[in-house]
Coordinates of C-alpha atoms and ligand atoms in Angstrom, one line a residue:
X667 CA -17.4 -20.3 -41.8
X668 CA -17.7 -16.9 -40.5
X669 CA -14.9 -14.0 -41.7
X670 CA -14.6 -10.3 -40.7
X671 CA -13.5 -7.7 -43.9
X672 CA -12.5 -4.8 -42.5
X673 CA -12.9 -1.9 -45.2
X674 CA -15.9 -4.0 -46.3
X675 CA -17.9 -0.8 -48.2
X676 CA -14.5 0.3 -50.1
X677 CA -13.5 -0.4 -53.5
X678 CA -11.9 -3.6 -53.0
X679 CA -13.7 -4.5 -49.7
X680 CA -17.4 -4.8 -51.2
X681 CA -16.3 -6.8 -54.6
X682 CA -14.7 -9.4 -51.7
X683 CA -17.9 -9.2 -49.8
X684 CA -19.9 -10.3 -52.8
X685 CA -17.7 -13.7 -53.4
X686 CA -17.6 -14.2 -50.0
X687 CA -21.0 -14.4 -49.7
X688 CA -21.4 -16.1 -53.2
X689 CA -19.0 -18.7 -52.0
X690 CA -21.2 -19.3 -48.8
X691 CA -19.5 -17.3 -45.8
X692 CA -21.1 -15.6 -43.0
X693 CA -19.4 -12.5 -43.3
X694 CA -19.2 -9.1 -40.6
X695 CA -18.1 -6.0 -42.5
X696 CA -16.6 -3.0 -40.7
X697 CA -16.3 -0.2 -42.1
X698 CA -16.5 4.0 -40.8
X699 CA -17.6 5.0 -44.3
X700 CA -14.7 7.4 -44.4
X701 CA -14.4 6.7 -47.7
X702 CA -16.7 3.5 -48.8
X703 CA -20.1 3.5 -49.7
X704 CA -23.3 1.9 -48.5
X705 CA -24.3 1.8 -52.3
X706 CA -21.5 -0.4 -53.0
X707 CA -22.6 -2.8 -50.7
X708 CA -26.8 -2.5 -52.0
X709 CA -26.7 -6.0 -53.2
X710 CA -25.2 -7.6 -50.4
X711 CA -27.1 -5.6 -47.4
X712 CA -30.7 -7.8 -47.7
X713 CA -28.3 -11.3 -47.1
X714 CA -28.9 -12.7 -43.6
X715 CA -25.4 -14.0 -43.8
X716 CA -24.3 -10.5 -43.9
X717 CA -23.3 -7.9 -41.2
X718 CA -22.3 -4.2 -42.1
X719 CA -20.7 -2.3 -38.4
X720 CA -20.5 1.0 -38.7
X721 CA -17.1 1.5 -36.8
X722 CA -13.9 3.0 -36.4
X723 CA -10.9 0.5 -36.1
X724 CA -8.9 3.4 -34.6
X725 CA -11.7 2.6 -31.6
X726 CA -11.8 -1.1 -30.4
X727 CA -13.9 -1.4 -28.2
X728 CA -16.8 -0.7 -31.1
X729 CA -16.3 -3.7 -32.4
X730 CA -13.3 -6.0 -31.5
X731 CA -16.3 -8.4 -30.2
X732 CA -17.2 -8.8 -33.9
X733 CA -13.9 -11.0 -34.2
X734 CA -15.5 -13.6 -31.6
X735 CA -15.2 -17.1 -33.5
X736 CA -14.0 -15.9 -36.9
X737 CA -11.9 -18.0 -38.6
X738 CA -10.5 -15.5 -41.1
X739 CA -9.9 -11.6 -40.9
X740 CA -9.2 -9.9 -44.4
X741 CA -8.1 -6.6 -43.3
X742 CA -8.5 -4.1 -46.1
X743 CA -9.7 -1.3 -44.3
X744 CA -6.7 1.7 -44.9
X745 CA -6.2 5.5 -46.6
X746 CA -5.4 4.6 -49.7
X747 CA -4.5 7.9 -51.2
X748 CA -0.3 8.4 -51.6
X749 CA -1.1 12.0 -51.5
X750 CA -2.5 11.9 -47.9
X751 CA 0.2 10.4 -47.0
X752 CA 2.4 12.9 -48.4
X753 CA 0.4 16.1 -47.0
X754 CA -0.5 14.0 -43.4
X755 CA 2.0 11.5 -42.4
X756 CA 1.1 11.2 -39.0
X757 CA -2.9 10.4 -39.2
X758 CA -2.0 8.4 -42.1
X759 CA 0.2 6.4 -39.8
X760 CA -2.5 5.9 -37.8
X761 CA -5.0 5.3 -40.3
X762 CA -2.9 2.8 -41.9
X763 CA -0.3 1.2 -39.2
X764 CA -2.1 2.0 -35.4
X765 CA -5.6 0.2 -37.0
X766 CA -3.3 -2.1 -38.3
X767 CA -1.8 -3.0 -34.9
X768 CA -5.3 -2.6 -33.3
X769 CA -6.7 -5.7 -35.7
X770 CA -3.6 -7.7 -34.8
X771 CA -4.2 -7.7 -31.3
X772 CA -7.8 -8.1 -31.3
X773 CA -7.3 -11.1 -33.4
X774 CA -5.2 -12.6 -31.0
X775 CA -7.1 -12.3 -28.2
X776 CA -10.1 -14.0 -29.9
X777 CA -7.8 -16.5 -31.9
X778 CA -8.4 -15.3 -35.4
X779 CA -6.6 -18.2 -37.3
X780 CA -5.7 -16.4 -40.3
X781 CA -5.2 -12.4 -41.2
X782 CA -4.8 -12.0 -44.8
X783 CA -3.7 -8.2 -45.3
X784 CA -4.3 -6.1 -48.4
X785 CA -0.6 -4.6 -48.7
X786 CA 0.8 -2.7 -51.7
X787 CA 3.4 -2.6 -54.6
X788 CA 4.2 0.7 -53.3
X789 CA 6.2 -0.9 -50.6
X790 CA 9.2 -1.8 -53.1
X791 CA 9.2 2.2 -54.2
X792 CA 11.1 2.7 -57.5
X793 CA 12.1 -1.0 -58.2
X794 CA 15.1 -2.2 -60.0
X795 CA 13.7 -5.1 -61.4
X796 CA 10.3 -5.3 -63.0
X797 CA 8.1 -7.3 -62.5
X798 CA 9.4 -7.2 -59.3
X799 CA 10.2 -10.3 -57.2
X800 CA 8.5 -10.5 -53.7
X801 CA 12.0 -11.2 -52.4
X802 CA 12.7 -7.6 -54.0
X803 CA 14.5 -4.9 -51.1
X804 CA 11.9 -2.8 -49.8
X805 CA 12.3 1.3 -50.1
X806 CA 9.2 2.4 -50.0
X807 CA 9.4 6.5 -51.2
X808 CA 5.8 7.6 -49.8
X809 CA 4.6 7.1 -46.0
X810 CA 1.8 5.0 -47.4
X811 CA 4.4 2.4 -49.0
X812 CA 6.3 2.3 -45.3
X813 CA 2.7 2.2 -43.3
X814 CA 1.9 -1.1 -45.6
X815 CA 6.2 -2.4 -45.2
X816 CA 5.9 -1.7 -41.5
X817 CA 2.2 -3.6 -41.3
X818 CA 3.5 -6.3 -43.0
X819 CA 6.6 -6.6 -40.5
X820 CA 4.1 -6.6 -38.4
X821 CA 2.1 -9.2 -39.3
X822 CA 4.7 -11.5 -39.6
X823 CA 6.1 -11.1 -36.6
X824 CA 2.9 -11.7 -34.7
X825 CA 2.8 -15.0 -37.6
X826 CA 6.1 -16.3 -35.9
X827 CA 5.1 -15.3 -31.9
X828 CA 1.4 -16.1 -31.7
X829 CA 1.4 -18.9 -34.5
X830 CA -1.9 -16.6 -36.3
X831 CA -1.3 -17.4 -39.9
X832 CA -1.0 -14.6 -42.4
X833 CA -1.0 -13.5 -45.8
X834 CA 0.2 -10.5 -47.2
X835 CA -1.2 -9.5 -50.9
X836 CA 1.1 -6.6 -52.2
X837 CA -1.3 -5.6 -55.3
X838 CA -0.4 -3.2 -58.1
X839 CA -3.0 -0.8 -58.9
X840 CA -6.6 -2.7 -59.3
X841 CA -9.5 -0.8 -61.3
X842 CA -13.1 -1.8 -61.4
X843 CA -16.4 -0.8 -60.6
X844 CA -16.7 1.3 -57.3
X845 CA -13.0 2.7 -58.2
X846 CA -13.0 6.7 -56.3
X847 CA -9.1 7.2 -56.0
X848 CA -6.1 6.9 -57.9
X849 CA -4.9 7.9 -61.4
X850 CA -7.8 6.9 -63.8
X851 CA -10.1 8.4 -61.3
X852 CA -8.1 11.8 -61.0
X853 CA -7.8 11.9 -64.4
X854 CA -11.4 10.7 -65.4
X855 CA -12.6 13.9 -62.8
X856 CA -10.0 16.7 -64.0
X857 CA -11.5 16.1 -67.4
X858 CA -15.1 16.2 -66.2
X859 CA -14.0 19.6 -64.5
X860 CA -12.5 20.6 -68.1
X861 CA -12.8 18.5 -70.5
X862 CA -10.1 20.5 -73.1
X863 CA -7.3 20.3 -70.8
X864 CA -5.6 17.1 -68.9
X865 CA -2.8 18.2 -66.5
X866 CA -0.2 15.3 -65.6
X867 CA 2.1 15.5 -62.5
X868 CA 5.8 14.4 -63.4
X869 CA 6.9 13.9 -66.4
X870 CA 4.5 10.7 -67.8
X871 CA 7.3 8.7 -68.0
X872 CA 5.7 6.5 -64.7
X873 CA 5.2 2.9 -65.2
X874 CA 1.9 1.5 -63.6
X875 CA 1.1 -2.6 -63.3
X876 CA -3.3 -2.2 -63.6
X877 CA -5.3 -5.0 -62.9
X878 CA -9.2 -5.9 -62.7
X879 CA -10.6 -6.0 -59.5
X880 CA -12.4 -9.5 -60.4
X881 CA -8.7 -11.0 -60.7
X882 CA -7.0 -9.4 -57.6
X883 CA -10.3 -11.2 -55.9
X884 CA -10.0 -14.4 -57.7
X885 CA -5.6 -14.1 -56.8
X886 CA -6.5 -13.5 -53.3
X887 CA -9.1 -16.4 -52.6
X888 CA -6.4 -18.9 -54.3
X889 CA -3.7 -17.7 -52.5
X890 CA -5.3 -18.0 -49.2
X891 CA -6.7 -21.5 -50.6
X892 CA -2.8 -22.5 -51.8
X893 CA -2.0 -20.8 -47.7
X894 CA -4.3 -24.1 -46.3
X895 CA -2.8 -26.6 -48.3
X896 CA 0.7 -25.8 -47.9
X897 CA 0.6 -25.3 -43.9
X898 CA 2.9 -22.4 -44.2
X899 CA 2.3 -20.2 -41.9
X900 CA 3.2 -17.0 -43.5
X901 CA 3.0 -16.6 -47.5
X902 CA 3.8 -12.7 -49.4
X903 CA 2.5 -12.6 -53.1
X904 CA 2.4 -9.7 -55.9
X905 CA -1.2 -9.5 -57.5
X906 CA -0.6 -7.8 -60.7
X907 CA -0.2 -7.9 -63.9
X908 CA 3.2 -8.6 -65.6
X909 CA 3.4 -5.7 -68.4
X910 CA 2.7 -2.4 -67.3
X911 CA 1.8 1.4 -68.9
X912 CA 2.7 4.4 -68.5
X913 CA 0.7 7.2 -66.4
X914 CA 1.3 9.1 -70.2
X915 CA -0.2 6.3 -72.0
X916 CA -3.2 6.3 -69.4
X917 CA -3.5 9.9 -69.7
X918 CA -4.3 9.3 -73.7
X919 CA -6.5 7.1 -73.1
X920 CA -8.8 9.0 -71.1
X921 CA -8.5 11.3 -73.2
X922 CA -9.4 9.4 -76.5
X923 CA -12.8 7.9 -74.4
X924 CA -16.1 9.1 -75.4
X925 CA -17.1 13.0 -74.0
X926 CA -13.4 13.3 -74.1
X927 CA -12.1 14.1 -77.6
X928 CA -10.8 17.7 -77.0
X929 CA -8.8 16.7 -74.4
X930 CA -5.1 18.3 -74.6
X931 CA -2.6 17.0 -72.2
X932 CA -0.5 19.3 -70.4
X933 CA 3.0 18.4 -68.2
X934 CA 3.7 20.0 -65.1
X935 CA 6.9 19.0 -63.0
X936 CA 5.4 17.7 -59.2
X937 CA 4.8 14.8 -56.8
X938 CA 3.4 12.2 -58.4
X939 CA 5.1 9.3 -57.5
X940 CA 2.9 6.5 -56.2
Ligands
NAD519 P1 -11.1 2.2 -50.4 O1 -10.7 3.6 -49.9 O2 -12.1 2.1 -51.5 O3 -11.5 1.3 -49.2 C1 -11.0 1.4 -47.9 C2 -12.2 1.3 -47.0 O4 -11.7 1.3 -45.6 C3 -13.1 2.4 -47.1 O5 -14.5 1.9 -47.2 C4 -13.0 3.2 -45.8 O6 -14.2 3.8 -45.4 C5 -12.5 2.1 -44.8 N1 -11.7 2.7 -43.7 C6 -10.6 3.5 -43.8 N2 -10.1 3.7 -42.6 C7 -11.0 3.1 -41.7 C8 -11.0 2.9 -40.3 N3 -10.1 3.6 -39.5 N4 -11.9 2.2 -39.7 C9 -12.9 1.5 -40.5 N5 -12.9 1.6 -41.8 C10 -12.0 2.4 -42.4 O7 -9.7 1.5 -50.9 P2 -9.5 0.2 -51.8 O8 -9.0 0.6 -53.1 O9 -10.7 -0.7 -51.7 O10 -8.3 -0.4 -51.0 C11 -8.5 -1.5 -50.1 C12 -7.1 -1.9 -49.5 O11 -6.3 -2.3 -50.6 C13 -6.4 -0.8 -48.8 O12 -5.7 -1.3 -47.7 C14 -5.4 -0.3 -49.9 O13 -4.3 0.3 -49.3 C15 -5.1 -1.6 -50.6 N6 -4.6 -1.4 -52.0 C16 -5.5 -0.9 -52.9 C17 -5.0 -0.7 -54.2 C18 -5.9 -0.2 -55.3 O14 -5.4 0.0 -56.4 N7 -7.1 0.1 -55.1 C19 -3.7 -1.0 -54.6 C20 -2.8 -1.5 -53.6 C21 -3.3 -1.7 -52.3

């Protein structure tokens, strides 16, 4: 079966290659290396069943005839960073929603069957309830949690007018191999840069849901597995973890880890809300 994953040399993107491809898929990556690597795909780039285009989904026409008889789209390709979103808003709305809306309607003019969309806790903002139903309200409180609510909107509107089945996957943070954003990697490179001192934005008291990249993969294959055997036609999940720790706690850790042991950590009041 062929399938397109858009994003394919990022973080998440290249460990879903490598199943993919371990599973037996023919799989096209795209990807405009904006923020993935080719050395995260080194392994996978010698497969014949593999693809890697170099392209822009902010530009079609570079490669919306790569969706021409796949079965499966997993779009993953996005700006990740809350603090881009915060500093840019509008080409993170484009990054994030306009390539969004540009995958959508290429898959329907080639008949993708299914879309299954790498969405985000973030989209539920400061929750009431945790964990956090999926039938939760969401208030997303950064422009990247409202790009990922107004995607998914998307996505199941086109579900309900063009019959394309989709599944939405609104993980909690994920860490792994390949991991270049987010807390632990701020962190991890603010101590590198001074190894003595750790400054934290907010006040620590943030709660965080982490989970390994191998399981968000593994939840994301079953789920779109569970998606064929129901016959639903649109299906939202949480993939995370049910307990949770503070951006404090995290903070002691990295500090406690080996080259690390001087580390002090110091509070300073600012955005850091994810
Ligand atoms: P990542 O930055 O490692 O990967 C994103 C990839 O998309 C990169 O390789 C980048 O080069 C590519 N890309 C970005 N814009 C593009 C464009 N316009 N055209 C083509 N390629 C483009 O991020 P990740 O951590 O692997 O995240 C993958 C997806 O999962 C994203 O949609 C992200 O929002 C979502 N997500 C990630 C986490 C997490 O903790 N990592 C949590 C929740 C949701």
């Amino acid at each position: 079966m062929k399938v397109v994953v858009t994003g394919a040399a990022g973080f998440i993107g290249s460990h879903l290659v490598d199943k993919l491809l371990s599973q037996g898929y023919t799989v096209t990556g795209i990807d405009n290396l904006s923020a993935g690597r080719l050395e995260n795909l080194e392994e996978t780039l010698g497969y014949e069943s593999f693809k890697l285009v170099r392209a822009d989904l902010l530009d079609p026409s570079a490669w919306s005839n790569e969706f021409r008889g796949a079965e499966i789209v997993f779009h993953l390709a996005a700006n990740p960073e809350v603090r881009h979103s915060v500093r840019e808003p509008l080409e993170h709305y484009h990054q994030n929603l306009t390539a969004t809306m540009h995958v959508l309607e290429v898959a329907r003019r080639h008949r993708v069957n299914t879309i299954v969309y790498a969405s985000s806790s973030t989209v539920y903002g400061d929750p009431e309830q945790i964990p956090t139903p999926e039938s939760h309200p969401l208030k997303p409180i950064s422009i990247y949690g409202a790009t990922k609510a107004a995607a998914e909107s998307l996505l199941e509107t086109y579900s309900r007018l063009y019959g394309i089945k989709t599944l939405i996957l609104r993980y909690a943070n994920i860490v792994g191999p390949r991991l270049r954003h987010g807390v632990i990697y701020d962190f991890i490179m603010k101590l590198l840069r001074d190894p003595a001192r750790l400054e934290i934005l907010g006040d620590g008291s943030q709660r965080k849901s982490y989970l390994h990249v191998s399981d968000a993969i593994n939840a994301t294959l079953a789920a779109l597995d569970n998606l064929i055997v129901t016959g639903e036609y649109s299906e939202t999940y949480n993939v995370g973890n049910e307990d949770w720790t503070t951006v404090r706690e995290i903070a002691e850790h990295c500090c406690k880890s080996d080259g690390f042991r001087r580390g002090q950590i110091h509070i300073q009041a600012g955005y850091s809300r994810r």
